[in-house]
XYZ file of C-alpha atoms in Angstrom:
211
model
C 69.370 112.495 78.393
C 73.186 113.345 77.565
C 75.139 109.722 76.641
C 77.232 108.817 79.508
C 80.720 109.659 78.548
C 82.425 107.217 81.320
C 84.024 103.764 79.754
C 81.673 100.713 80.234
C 84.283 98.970 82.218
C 83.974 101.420 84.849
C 80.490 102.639 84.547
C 78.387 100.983 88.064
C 78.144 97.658 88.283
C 80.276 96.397 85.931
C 82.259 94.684 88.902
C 79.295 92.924 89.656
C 78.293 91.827 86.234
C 82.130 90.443 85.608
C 81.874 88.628 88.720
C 78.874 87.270 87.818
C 79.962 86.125 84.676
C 83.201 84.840 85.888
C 81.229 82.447 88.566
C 78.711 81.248 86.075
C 81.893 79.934 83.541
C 83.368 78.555 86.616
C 80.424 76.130 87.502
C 79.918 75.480 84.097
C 83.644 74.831 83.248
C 83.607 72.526 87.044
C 80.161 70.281 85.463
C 82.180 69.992 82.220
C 85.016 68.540 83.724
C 82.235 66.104 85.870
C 80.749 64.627 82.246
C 84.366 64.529 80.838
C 85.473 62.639 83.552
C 82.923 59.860 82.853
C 81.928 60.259 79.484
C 85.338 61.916 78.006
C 85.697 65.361 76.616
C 83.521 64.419 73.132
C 81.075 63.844 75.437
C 81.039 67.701 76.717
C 78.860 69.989 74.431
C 77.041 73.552 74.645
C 73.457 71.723 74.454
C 74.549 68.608 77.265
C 75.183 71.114 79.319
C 72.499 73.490 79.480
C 69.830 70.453 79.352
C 71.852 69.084 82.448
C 72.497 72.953 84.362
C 68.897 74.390 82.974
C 70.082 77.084 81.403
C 69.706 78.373 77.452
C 72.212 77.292 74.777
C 72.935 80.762 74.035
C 73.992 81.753 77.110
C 76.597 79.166 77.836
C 77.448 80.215 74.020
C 78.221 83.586 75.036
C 80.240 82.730 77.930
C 82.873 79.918 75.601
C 82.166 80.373 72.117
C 82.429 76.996 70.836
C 82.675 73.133 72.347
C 86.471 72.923 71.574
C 86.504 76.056 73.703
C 84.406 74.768 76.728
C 86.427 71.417 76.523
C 89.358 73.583 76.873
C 87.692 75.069 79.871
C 86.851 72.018 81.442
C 90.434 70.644 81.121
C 91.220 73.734 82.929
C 88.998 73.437 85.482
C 89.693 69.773 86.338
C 93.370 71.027 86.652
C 92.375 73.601 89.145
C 90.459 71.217 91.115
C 93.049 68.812 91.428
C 95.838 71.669 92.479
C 93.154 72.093 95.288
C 92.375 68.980 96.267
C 96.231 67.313 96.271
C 99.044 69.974 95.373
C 97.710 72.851 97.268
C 97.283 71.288 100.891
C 100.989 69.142 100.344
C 102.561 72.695 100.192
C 102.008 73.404 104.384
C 104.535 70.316 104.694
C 108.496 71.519 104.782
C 109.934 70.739 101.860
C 111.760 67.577 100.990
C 110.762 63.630 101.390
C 107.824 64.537 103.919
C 105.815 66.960 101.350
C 106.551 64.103 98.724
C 104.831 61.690 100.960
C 102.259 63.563 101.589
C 102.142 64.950 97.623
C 101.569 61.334 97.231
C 99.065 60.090 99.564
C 96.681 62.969 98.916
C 97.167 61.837 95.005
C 95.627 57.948 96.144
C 92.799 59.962 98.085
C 92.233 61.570 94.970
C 91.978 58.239 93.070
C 89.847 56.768 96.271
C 87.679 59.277 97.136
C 87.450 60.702 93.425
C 86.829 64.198 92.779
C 84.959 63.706 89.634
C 82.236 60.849 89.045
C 84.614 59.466 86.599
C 87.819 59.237 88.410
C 91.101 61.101 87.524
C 89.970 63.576 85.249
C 93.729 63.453 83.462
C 94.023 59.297 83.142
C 90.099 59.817 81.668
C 91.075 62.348 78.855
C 94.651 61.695 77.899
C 94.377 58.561 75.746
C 90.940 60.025 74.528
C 93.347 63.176 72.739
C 96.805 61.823 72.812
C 96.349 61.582 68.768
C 94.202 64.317 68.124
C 95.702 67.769 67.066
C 94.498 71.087 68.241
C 93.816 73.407 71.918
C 91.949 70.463 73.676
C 95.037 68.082 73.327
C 97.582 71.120 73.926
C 95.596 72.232 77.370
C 95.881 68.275 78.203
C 99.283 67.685 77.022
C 100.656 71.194 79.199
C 98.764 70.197 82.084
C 100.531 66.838 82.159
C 104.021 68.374 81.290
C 102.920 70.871 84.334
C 102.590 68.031 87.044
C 105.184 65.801 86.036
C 107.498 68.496 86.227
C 106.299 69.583 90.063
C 106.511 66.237 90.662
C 109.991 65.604 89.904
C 111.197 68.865 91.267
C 109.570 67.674 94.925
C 111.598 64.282 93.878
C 114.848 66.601 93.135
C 114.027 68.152 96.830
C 113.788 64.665 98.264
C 117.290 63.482 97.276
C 118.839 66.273 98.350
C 118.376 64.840 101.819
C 119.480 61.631 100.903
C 116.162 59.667 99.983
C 115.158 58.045 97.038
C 118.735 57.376 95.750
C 120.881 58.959 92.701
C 118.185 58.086 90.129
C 116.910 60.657 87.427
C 114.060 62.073 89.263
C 112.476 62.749 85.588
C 112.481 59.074 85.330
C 110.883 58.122 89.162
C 108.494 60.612 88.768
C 107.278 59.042 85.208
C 106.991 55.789 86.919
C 104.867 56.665 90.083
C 102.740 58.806 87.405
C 102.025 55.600 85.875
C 101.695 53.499 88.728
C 99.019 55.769 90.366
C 97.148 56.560 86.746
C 97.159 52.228 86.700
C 95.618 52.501 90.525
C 92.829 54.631 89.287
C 92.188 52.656 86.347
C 91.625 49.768 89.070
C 89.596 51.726 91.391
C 87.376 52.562 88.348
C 86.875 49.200 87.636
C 86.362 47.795 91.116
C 89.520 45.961 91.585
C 89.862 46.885 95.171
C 94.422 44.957 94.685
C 94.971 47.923 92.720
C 95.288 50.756 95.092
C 97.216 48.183 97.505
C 99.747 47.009 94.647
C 99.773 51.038 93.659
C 101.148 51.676 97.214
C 103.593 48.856 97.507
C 105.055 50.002 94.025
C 105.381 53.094 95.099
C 106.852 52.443 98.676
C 109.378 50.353 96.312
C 110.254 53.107 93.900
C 110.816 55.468 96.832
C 112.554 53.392 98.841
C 110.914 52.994 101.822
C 107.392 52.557 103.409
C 105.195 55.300 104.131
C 105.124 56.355 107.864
């Protein structure tokens, strides 16, 4: 039988099989980000994670490579799920102090009604790589640049209609970053003040009360 002449990426099926394959990091990558969130990132390896999703070493070695490469993965994947979960639905509000608001209350659902059994997948990891060199800590450390950035720009959009004062919004959005990583740090340890304190911080930095 002649050799097929046509380029493996668009010989039949190939569609399928990247799809496949794309899925199968995804869930992976998603379970990563679960054990990270409650065990940190060094807890994330090729072997954990086939014993826990029943599949071979191998495989999941095919699909990342190495650990530092699924850790990267997971980071990724816990920054996709929190786009989804609190940036992503914010966006239908018109812009300004309203989106902020509700930028910011979907954030505290996030801490009380966690999307990872851990919490905050970014107040989990940070302090666990803030010191250590290399592509886990740079996927952490551009993630965090990438969301305090959107949030000040929201702030930025906010004072241009006259709320939340002349302040650097670099500067508020820094301190209701910490304030909310402090309310999940709370909420993780069953101090049920936290969240409260969290909002009336908050409500103080911004200037007002929530509606």
């Amino acid at each position: 039988m002649a050799e097929s002449t046509t380029p493996p990426e668009l010989q039949p099926g190939t569609d399928q099989r990247l799809a496949k394959g794309a899925r199968a990091r995804a869930s992976i990558a998603r379970h990563a980000a679960e054990v990270a969130s409650v065990e940190g990132l060094t807890g994330v390896s090729i072997g954990r994670l086939a014993a826990d999703l029943g599949l071979s070493k191998s495989g999941i070695a095919t699909l990342f490579g190495t650990k530092e490469a699924l850790q990267v993965a997971a980071v990724k994947s816990a920054r996709e799920a929190f786009i989804e979960r609190v940036i992503a639905p914010s966006m239908s509000q018109p812009r300004g102090y309203g989106r902020l608001r509700v930028l910011i209350q979907l954030w505290f659902e996030h801490i009380t009604d966690p999307t990872f059994p851990g919490g905050c997948f970014r107040v989990a990891t940070i302090a666990e790589f803030d010191s250590k060199p290399g592509p886990v800590r740079d996927a952490i450390a551009e993630d965090r640049r990438d969301w305090l950035a959107f949030l000040a720009k929201e702030i930025r959009l906010a004072q241009e209609q006259g709320h939340l004062g002349e302040r650097n919004a670099d500067v508020i959005a820094f301190e209701i970053e910490a304030v909310l990583s402090a309310a999940n740090t709370a909420q993780q340890m069953g101090e049920d003040w936290g969240v409260a304190t969290a909002r009336a911080i908050v409500d103080n930095l911004m200037g007002e009360p929530a509606p």
